[in-house]
Amino acid sequence: MALSDEGATKVRMPTEINRQWLLAKRPEGKVEETNFRWAESAIPTPGDGQALVRNLWISLHPTALLAMAASESQGGIPIGGVVGGDLASQVIESRLPGFGRGDLVVGFAGWEDYSVIDGQGFLPARKFPSDIPPNLAVGTLGVTGMAAYFGVLEVARPHPGETFVVSAAAGGVGSVAAQIAKIQGLRVIGIAGGKEKCDWLANVVGLDGVIDYRSEDVGQRLDELCPDGIDIFFDNVGDAVLDEALVRLRRNGRVVVCGGTSRYGKDPGPPGPKNYLALSMASGRMEGLLAKDYLPRFPEAIAAMRGWIRSGQLKSKEDVVVGLEHAPSAFARMFARANVGKQLVKIADPPLPLRPES
Ligand SMILES: NC(=O)c1ccc[n+]([C@@H]2O[C@H](COP(=O)([O-])OP(=O)(O)OC[C@H]3O[C@@H](n4cnc5c(N)ncnc54)[C@H](OP(=O)(O)O)[C@@H]3O)[C@@H](O)[C@H]2O)c1
């Protein structure tokens, strides 16, 4: 299976087989075609406490690289095991209490047509009402949006008029964080790589300023766009840009450590930020977040974000690759920095009518 960006235009609906992606070899630094192996097996049967689901959409997270690279003793995916992740699926047959045939669920499943789930995983399986499309449920209203929502509102705790800078601003989390910050009345500057992303951020999202780190000097542009410094830096990348932001932090400034895509898969990792002492001079705060810690409050965030999507204040940008067979190439796109918006893979449409919320 070639790691091409070309998605098939039509989703094949397999009948008797379960197409799967297995982990063939642990990635060393970067993801390649040879890390994965295509397999076909029988559709599994759920036991007590399990449900058989038809997988519909995969939400790809850069952190999945860590689970592929880690040894089994460190909690990594076994070699030869099905690559797993964050998926939207439909329940086909259930022996799992609380889940019924037709339910739309988001949670841990495999890069495969059908999975047997037990409702557990990094996050427990969550049911979504039938009026939320599965791509939205697993994308902007999934972990991606939750990291953005709670990172901005709970970790950064913004005040209207403050200056907010976000890295990987055209990515899944970054684009949502930037828009939530705008909704809160902040002045938002996005940093992204390439003209297409920067044009989208400036002209469609309407950010107050954009910096193309590939063609511009980030420090110089931050000085121009944030002459009084930065109140909040929302970091998804964790490289030299973090250092540039740290030295421009205003008094009581905050750095939200959401992710560090530039560091994933690097062993040993590069040295940490050299300008961290700026936190002392600014009485600043650098704080991480793990979206799953806010699980009990996901419904609140989903309700707020649905409202913003309906009113047009929040654009849910998706970068969709169609076809399970293209999942590895879709994953590699994020590390090639090609995705604009949330990187998703469409596997199939729901085979059954979606069951209204129960
Ligand atoms: N804390 C949490 O609970 C939580 C939850 C979800 C995600 N995250 C983290 O949030 C971050 C964003 O996740 P996402 O799913 O929205 O992914 P994303 O930002 O859409 O991911 C890919 C983007 O990262 C940038 N990038 C990739 N490799 C890079 C490198 N080597 N150096 C610099 N930039 C690179 C590229 O954008 P540009 O070239 O435009 O910068 C690329 O398009 C990730 O670090 C992820 O692990 C955290």
Short mmCIF file of C-alpha atoms and ligand atoms in Angstrom, two decimals:
data_model
loop_
_atom_site.label_atom_id
_atom_site.label_comp_id
_atom_site.label_asym_id
_atom_site.label_seq_id
_atom_site.Cartn_x
_atom_site.Cartn_y
_atom_site.Cartn_z
CA MET A 1 0.00 0.00 0.00
CA ALA A 2 1.66 3.23 -1.10
CA LEU A 3 1.92 6.18 1.26
CA SER A 4 0.30 8.48 -1.25
CA ASP A 5 -1.90 11.43 -0.39
CA GLU A 6 -4.47 10.44 -2.95
CA GLY A 7 -7.62 9.24 -1.21
CA ALA A 8 -9.95 6.86 -3.00
CA THR A 9 -13.10 8.69 -3.95
CA LYS A 10 -15.48 5.92 -3.00
CA VAL A 11 -15.56 3.97 0.25
CA ARG A 12 -15.57 0.22 -0.36
CA MET A 13 -18.03 -1.58 1.90
CA PRO A 14 -16.50 -4.95 2.67
CA THR A 15 -18.87 -7.76 3.40
CA GLU A 16 -17.25 -10.70 5.06
CA ILE A 17 -13.75 -9.53 5.83
CA ASN A 18 -12.19 -7.17 8.28
CA ARG A 19 -9.48 -5.08 6.66
CA GLN A 20 -6.83 -4.01 9.16
CA TRP A 21 -3.61 -2.09 9.59
CA LEU A 22 -1.06 -3.86 11.80
CA LEU A 23 2.11 -2.42 13.26
CA ALA A 24 4.96 -4.05 11.32
CA LYS A 25 7.91 -2.11 12.74
CA ARG A 26 8.31 0.63 15.32
CA PRO A 27 8.84 4.09 13.82
CA GLU A 28 12.29 5.51 14.43
CA GLY A 29 12.00 9.28 14.23
CA LYS A 30 9.52 9.31 11.36
CA VAL A 31 6.57 7.32 10.07
CA GLU A 32 7.07 5.32 6.88
CA GLU A 33 5.15 2.85 4.78
CA THR A 34 7.23 0.02 6.19
CA ASN A 35 5.95 0.65 9.72
CA PHE A 36 2.57 -0.80 8.73
CA ARG A 37 1.26 -4.05 7.29
CA TRP A 38 -2.13 -4.57 5.64
CA ALA A 39 -4.08 -7.65 6.76
CA GLU A 40 -7.50 -9.17 6.24
CA SER A 41 -9.21 -11.36 8.80
CA ALA A 42 -12.66 -12.57 9.80
CA ILE A 43 -15.09 -10.14 11.42
CA PRO A 44 -14.69 -10.70 15.18
CA THR A 45 -17.47 -11.79 17.56
CA PRO A 46 -18.10 -9.84 20.76
CA GLY A 47 -18.09 -11.65 24.09
CA ASP A 48 -19.78 -10.67 27.35
CA GLY A 49 -19.04 -7.03 28.18
CA GLN A 50 -18.07 -6.26 24.58
CA ALA A 51 -19.63 -4.73 21.47
CA LEU A 52 -18.91 -5.21 17.78
CA VAL A 53 -18.59 -1.83 16.08
CA ARG A 54 -18.33 -0.75 12.43
CA ASN A 55 -15.59 1.84 12.30
CA LEU A 56 -16.54 5.03 10.44
CA TRP A 57 -13.87 7.70 10.95
CA ILE A 58 -10.37 7.79 12.42
CA SER A 59 -9.19 10.94 14.16
CA LEU A 60 -5.42 10.99 13.84
CA HIS A 61 -3.39 12.46 16.67
CA PRO A 62 0.37 13.14 16.44
CA THR A 63 0.75 11.51 19.88
CA ALA A 64 -0.18 8.15 18.33
CA LEU A 65 3.44 8.08 17.17
CA LEU A 66 4.43 7.61 20.82
CA ALA A 67 2.24 4.50 21.17
CA MET A 68 3.74 3.07 17.97
CA ALA A 69 7.32 3.84 19.02
CA ALA A 70 7.04 2.66 22.65
CA SER A 71 7.93 -0.93 23.54
CA GLU A 72 5.18 -3.23 24.71
CA SER A 73 6.50 -3.04 28.29
CA GLN A 74 6.11 0.74 28.09
CA GLY A 75 2.49 0.33 26.97
CA GLY A 76 3.19 0.49 23.21
CA ILE A 77 1.23 -1.39 20.52
CA PRO A 78 2.64 -4.93 20.10
CA ILE A 79 4.41 -5.66 16.83
CA GLY A 80 1.82 -7.44 14.68
CA GLY A 81 -1.01 -5.89 16.69
CA VAL A 82 -3.78 -3.78 15.16
CA VAL A 83 -2.88 -0.10 15.19
CA GLY A 84 -5.36 1.54 17.54
CA GLY A 85 -6.59 5.05 18.06
CA ASP A 86 -9.48 7.42 18.43
CA LEU A 87 -12.42 6.47 16.21
CA ALA A 88 -16.07 7.20 15.60
CA SER A 89 -17.91 3.90 15.18
CA GLN A 90 -21.41 2.46 15.07
CA VAL A 91 -22.50 -0.36 17.33
CA ILE A 92 -23.56 -3.39 15.28
CA GLU A 93 -24.03 -5.92 18.06
CA SER A 94 -23.79 -5.23 21.77
CA ARG A 95 -23.17 -7.31 24.84
CA LEU A 96 -21.80 -4.18 26.51
CA PRO A 97 -24.18 -2.61 29.04
CA GLY A 98 -25.20 0.93 28.11
CA PHE A 99 -24.47 0.50 24.39
CA GLY A 100 -27.13 -0.56 21.88
CA ARG A 101 -27.27 -1.47 18.18
CA GLY A 102 -27.14 1.69 16.09
CA ASP A 103 -25.42 3.88 18.72
CA LEU A 104 -22.75 6.30 17.52
CA VAL A 105 -19.73 5.93 19.80
CA VAL A 106 -16.39 7.68 19.97
CA GLY A 107 -13.53 5.95 21.71
CA PHE A 108 -10.65 3.56 21.39
CA ALA A 109 -10.83 1.13 18.42
CA GLY A 110 -8.54 -0.20 15.69
CA TRP A 111 -7.51 1.02 12.26
CA GLU A 112 -9.81 -1.62 10.78
CA ASP A 113 -13.32 -2.04 9.43
CA TYR A 114 -14.72 -3.73 12.52
CA SER A 115 -13.50 -3.75 16.13
CA VAL A 116 -14.62 -5.46 19.29
CA ILE A 117 -14.60 -2.84 22.03
CA ASP A 118 -15.04 -3.07 25.78
CA GLY A 119 -15.74 0.64 26.26
CA GLN A 120 -12.33 1.18 27.88
CA GLY A 121 -9.13 2.71 26.53
CA PHE A 122 -7.24 5.94 26.97
CA LEU A 123 -10.70 7.51 27.23
CA PRO A 124 -13.91 5.52 27.81
CA ALA A 125 -16.26 5.12 24.83
CA ARG A 126 -18.70 8.04 24.66
CA LYS A 127 -22.11 7.97 22.97
CA PHE A 128 -23.07 10.85 20.69
CA PRO A 129 -26.59 11.87 19.67
CA SER A 130 -27.58 10.97 16.12
CA ASP A 131 -27.76 14.62 15.03
CA ILE A 132 -23.99 15.05 15.41
CA PRO A 133 -22.16 13.76 12.31
CA PRO A 134 -19.53 11.15 13.23
CA ASN A 135 -16.68 13.20 11.74
CA LEU A 136 -17.58 16.15 13.96
CA ALA A 137 -18.03 13.91 17.01
CA VAL A 138 -14.54 12.42 16.70
CA GLY A 139 -12.92 15.59 15.32
CA THR A 140 -13.69 19.10 16.53
CA LEU A 141 -16.08 17.83 19.22
CA GLY A 142 -13.64 15.06 20.20
CA VAL A 143 -10.39 15.17 22.13
CA THR A 144 -9.06 17.79 19.69
CA GLY A 145 -11.72 20.33 20.54
CA MET A 146 -11.66 19.42 24.22
CA ALA A 147 -7.91 20.18 24.41
CA ALA A 148 -8.52 23.54 22.73
CA TYR A 149 -11.56 24.46 24.83
CA PHE A 150 -10.12 23.60 28.23
CA GLY A 151 -6.62 24.74 27.29
CA VAL A 152 -7.91 28.20 26.44
CA LEU A 153 -10.62 28.62 29.05
CA GLU A 154 -9.27 26.71 32.04
CA VAL A 155 -5.50 26.76 31.69
CA ALA A 156 -4.95 30.15 30.02
CA ARG A 157 -7.91 31.82 31.77
CA PRO A 158 -8.04 34.71 29.29
CA HIS A 159 -9.20 38.29 29.70
CA PRO A 160 -10.70 40.21 26.77
CA GLY A 161 -8.16 42.33 24.95
CA GLU A 162 -5.19 40.12 25.79
CA THR A 163 -2.75 39.01 23.09
CA PHE A 164 -2.93 35.29 22.32
CA VAL A 165 -0.38 33.49 20.13
CA VAL A 166 -0.83 29.87 19.01
CA SER A 167 1.55 27.50 17.20
CA ALA A 168 0.36 24.95 14.60
CA ALA A 169 -2.52 27.42 14.31
CA ALA A 170 -3.96 25.78 11.20
CA GLY A 171 -3.93 22.30 12.74
CA GLY A 172 -6.77 20.50 14.49
CA VAL A 173 -6.27 21.79 18.04
CA GLY A 174 -4.61 25.05 17.00
CA SER A 175 -7.37 26.20 14.68
CA VAL A 176 -10.03 25.58 17.33
CA ALA A 177 -7.96 27.20 20.11
CA ALA A 178 -7.39 30.28 17.92
CA GLN A 179 -11.11 30.65 17.25
CA ILE A 180 -12.15 30.11 20.88
CA ALA A 181 -9.64 32.79 21.86
CA LYS A 182 -11.21 35.15 19.28
CA ILE A 183 -14.66 34.38 20.66
CA GLN A 184 -13.33 35.38 24.12
CA GLY A 185 -12.38 38.80 22.73
CA LEU A 186 -8.63 38.25 22.48
CA ARG A 187 -6.22 39.52 19.84
CA VAL A 188 -5.08 36.33 18.14
CA ILE A 189 -1.86 35.70 16.22
CA GLY A 190 -1.43 32.32 14.53
CA ILE A 191 1.89 30.72 13.61
CA ALA A 192 1.76 28.11 10.85
CA GLY A 193 3.85 26.68 8.03
CA GLY A 194 3.11 27.68 4.44
CA LYS A 195 1.03 30.10 2.42
CA GLU A 196 -2.13 28.00 2.15
CA LYS A 197 -2.46 27.68 5.92
CA CYS A 198 -1.62 31.33 6.57
CA ASP A 199 -4.06 32.55 3.92
CA TRP A 200 -6.82 30.43 5.44
CA LEU A 201 -6.08 31.75 8.94
CA ALA A 202 -6.01 35.36 7.79
CA ASN A 203 -8.81 35.40 5.23
CA VAL A 204 -11.29 32.76 6.38
CA VAL A 205 -10.75 32.46 10.13
CA GLY A 206 -10.04 36.18 10.43
CA LEU A 207 -7.10 36.13 12.84
CA ASP A 208 -5.54 39.45 13.75
CA GLY A 209 -2.14 38.38 12.46
CA VAL A 210 -0.40 35.35 10.99
CA ILE A 211 3.23 34.30 10.84
CA ASP A 212 4.52 31.82 8.28
CA TYR A 213 7.46 30.32 10.15
CA ARG A 214 8.75 28.73 6.95
CA SER A 215 9.29 32.00 5.11
CA GLU A 216 9.41 34.63 7.88
CA ASP A 217 11.61 35.39 10.87
CA VAL A 218 9.32 34.43 13.76
CA GLY A 219 11.02 36.64 16.37
CA GLN A 220 10.93 39.70 14.14
CA ARG A 221 7.28 39.15 13.20
CA LEU A 222 6.29 38.62 16.84
CA ASP A 223 7.93 41.95 17.67
CA GLU A 224 5.92 43.62 14.90
CA LEU A 225 2.59 41.95 15.71
CA CYS A 226 2.89 41.90 19.52
CA PRO A 227 4.75 45.14 20.33
CA ASP A 228 3.63 44.96 23.99
CA GLY A 229 4.43 41.25 24.30
CA ILE A 230 2.38 38.07 24.59
CA ASP A 231 -0.17 37.37 27.31
CA ILE A 232 -0.89 33.77 26.32
CA PHE A 233 1.13 31.35 24.20
CA PHE A 234 -0.76 28.16 23.33
CA ASP A 235 1.88 25.67 22.23
CA ASN A 236 1.29 22.63 20.06
CA VAL A 237 4.79 22.30 18.65
CA GLY A 238 7.48 22.86 21.29
CA ASP A 239 10.48 23.97 19.28
CA ALA A 240 12.39 27.22 18.78
CA VAL A 241 9.05 29.05 18.48
CA LEU A 242 8.41 28.29 22.15
CA ASP A 243 11.67 30.05 23.03
CA GLU A 244 10.70 33.04 20.91
CA ALA A 245 7.38 33.26 22.73
CA LEU A 246 8.91 32.86 26.19
CA VAL A 247 11.16 35.91 25.86
CA ARG A 248 8.19 38.03 24.81
CA LEU A 249 5.89 36.97 27.65
CA ARG A 250 4.16 39.86 29.37
CA ARG A 251 3.76 40.20 33.10
CA ASN A 252 1.58 37.34 34.39
CA GLY A 253 1.78 35.72 30.97
CA ARG A 254 0.74 32.09 30.50
CA VAL A 255 2.16 29.32 28.34
CA VAL A 256 -0.29 26.47 27.71
CA VAL A 257 1.63 23.26 26.97
CA CYS A 258 -0.90 21.38 24.84
CA GLY A 259 1.55 19.37 22.76
CA GLY A 260 5.01 19.20 21.24
CA THR A 261 4.68 17.66 17.80
CA SER A 262 8.25 18.59 16.83
CA ARG A 263 9.58 16.41 19.67
CA TYR A 264 7.55 13.23 19.13
CA GLY A 265 9.58 10.24 18.05
CA LYS A 266 12.92 11.92 18.78
CA ASP A 267 15.00 9.77 21.09
CA PRO A 268 16.78 11.36 22.83
CA GLY A 269 14.64 14.46 22.52
CA PRO A 270 16.17 17.88 21.87
CA PRO A 271 17.07 20.00 24.93
CA GLY A 272 14.20 21.86 26.60
CA PRO A 273 13.38 25.55 26.19
CA LYS A 274 16.45 27.68 26.85
CA ASN A 275 14.46 30.79 27.68
CA TYR A 276 12.41 29.33 30.53
CA LEU A 277 13.79 31.84 33.04
CA ALA A 278 11.67 34.48 31.31
CA LEU A 279 8.83 32.97 33.35
CA SER A 280 10.50 34.26 36.48
CA MET A 281 10.98 37.78 35.18
CA ALA A 282 7.35 37.93 33.97
CA SER A 283 5.87 36.20 37.02
CA GLY A 284 4.60 33.90 34.30
CA ARG A 285 3.11 30.45 34.34
CA MET A 286 3.73 27.48 32.04
CA GLU A 287 1.15 24.74 32.51
CA GLY A 288 0.27 21.56 30.70
CA LEU A 289 -3.11 20.00 30.17
CA LEU A 290 -4.42 16.58 29.39
CA ALA A 291 -7.85 16.88 27.82
CA LYS A 292 -9.00 13.56 29.31
CA ASP A 293 -8.78 15.06 32.81
CA TYR A 294 -11.79 17.19 31.85
CA LEU A 295 -13.91 14.17 30.81
CA PRO A 296 -16.78 14.95 33.23
CA ARG A 297 -17.01 18.41 31.65
CA PHE A 298 -16.93 17.30 27.99
CA PRO A 299 -20.74 17.74 27.65
CA GLU A 300 -20.43 21.39 28.69
CA ALA A 301 -17.69 22.00 26.11
CA ILE A 302 -19.57 20.13 23.38
CA ALA A 303 -22.73 22.18 24.02
CA ALA A 304 -20.79 25.47 23.88
CA MET A 305 -18.88 24.50 20.76
CA ARG A 306 -22.00 23.28 18.94
CA GLY A 307 -23.53 26.67 19.63
CA TRP A 308 -20.50 28.45 18.17
CA ILE A 309 -20.49 26.18 15.12
CA ARG A 310 -24.20 26.87 14.54
CA SER A 311 -23.72 30.63 14.87
CA GLY A 312 -20.76 30.54 12.46
CA GLN A 313 -18.27 31.77 15.08
CA LEU A 314 -16.37 28.47 15.02
CA LYS A 315 -15.34 26.84 11.75
CA SER A 316 -14.66 23.14 12.02
CA LYS A 317 -11.88 22.60 9.54
CA GLU A 318 -11.24 18.99 8.53
CA ASP A 319 -8.58 17.50 6.30
CA VAL A 320 -10.21 14.29 5.11
CA VAL A 321 -8.51 11.34 3.47
CA VAL A 322 -11.04 8.80 2.22
CA GLY A 323 -10.44 5.07 2.58
CA LEU A 324 -9.01 2.88 5.34
CA GLU A 325 -6.26 1.86 2.95
CA HIS A 326 -4.87 5.41 3.16
CA ALA A 327 -4.68 5.62 6.98
CA PRO A 328 -0.86 5.37 7.18
CA SER A 329 -0.35 8.05 4.53
CA ALA A 330 -2.89 10.28 6.29
CA PHE A 331 -0.95 9.81 9.52
CA ALA A 332 2.33 10.67 7.79
CA ARG A 333 0.77 13.87 6.39
CA MET A 334 0.71 15.43 9.86
CA PHE A 335 4.45 14.93 10.30
CA ALA A 336 5.01 16.18 6.75
CA ARG A 337 3.08 19.26 8.03
CA ALA A 338 0.64 18.97 5.14
CA ASN A 339 -2.69 18.91 6.98
CA VAL A 340 -4.93 21.97 7.19
CA GLY A 341 -7.39 21.42 10.03
CA LYS A 342 -8.07 18.14 11.80
CA GLN A 343 -6.60 15.14 10.02
CA LEU A 344 -9.34 12.55 9.63
CA VAL A 345 -9.74 9.31 7.68
CA LYS A 346 -13.17 8.32 6.46
CA ILE A 347 -13.65 4.56 6.49
CA ALA A 348 -17.40 4.15 5.90
CA ASP A 349 -20.85 5.64 6.28
CA PRO A 350 -22.98 4.26 9.12
CA PRO A 351 -24.48 0.97 7.87
CA LEU A 352 -27.54 1.31 10.15
CA PRO A 353 -29.80 4.24 10.96
CA LEU A 354 -28.12 6.10 13.83
CA ARG A 355 -29.95 5.50 17.09
CA PRO A 356 -31.22 8.69 18.74
CA GLU A 357 -29.60 9.43 22.12
CA SER A 358 -30.72 6.87 24.72
N1 LIG B 1 -2.96 17.80 25.74
C1 LIG B 1 -3.92 17.08 25.18
O1 LIG B 1 -4.79 16.53 25.82
C2 LIG B 1 -3.91 16.98 23.69
C3 LIG B 1 -5.02 16.48 22.99
C4 LIG B 1 -4.97 16.43 21.60
C5 LIG B 1 -3.82 16.85 20.96
N2 LIG B 1 -2.76 17.30 21.69
C6 LIG B 1 -1.54 17.76 21.03
O2 LIG B 1 -1.86 18.95 20.35
C7 LIG B 1 -0.99 19.08 19.23
C8 LIG B 1 -1.82 19.32 17.99
O3 LIG B 1 -2.56 18.15 17.71
P1 LIG B 1 -3.46 18.05 16.39
O4 LIG B 1 -4.12 16.74 16.43
O5 LIG B 1 -4.25 19.28 16.24
O6 LIG B 1 -2.36 18.01 15.27
P2 LIG B 1 -2.01 19.11 14.18
O7 LIG B 1 -1.57 20.38 14.81
O8 LIG B 1 -3.10 19.17 13.19
O9 LIG B 1 -0.71 18.37 13.68
C9 LIG B 1 0.11 18.52 12.72
C10 LIG B 1 0.77 19.92 12.57
O10 LIG B 1 1.87 20.07 13.48
C11 LIG B 1 2.87 20.84 12.85
N3 LIG B 1 4.11 20.03 12.86
C12 LIG B 1 4.24 18.73 12.55
N4 LIG B 1 5.51 18.31 12.68
C13 LIG B 1 6.20 19.36 13.09
C14 LIG B 1 7.55 19.57 13.41
N5 LIG B 1 8.47 18.60 13.35
N6 LIG B 1 7.93 20.78 13.78
C15 LIG B 1 7.03 21.77 13.84
N7 LIG B 1 5.71 21.63 13.59
C16 LIG B 1 5.31 20.44 13.20
C17 LIG B 1 2.45 21.09 11.42
O11 LIG B 1 1.81 22.34 11.30
P3 LIG B 1 2.65 23.68 10.97
O12 LIG B 1 3.78 23.31 10.07
O13 LIG B 1 1.65 24.57 10.32
O14 LIG B 1 3.10 24.19 12.30
C18 LIG B 1 1.41 20.00 11.21
O15 LIG B 1 0.51 20.33 10.19
C19 LIG B 1 -0.16 17.80 19.15
O16 LIG B 1 1.11 18.03 19.72
C20 LIG B 1 -0.96 16.84 19.99
O17 LIG B 1 -0.16 15.85 20.55
C21 LIG B 1 -2.79 17.37 23.03
#
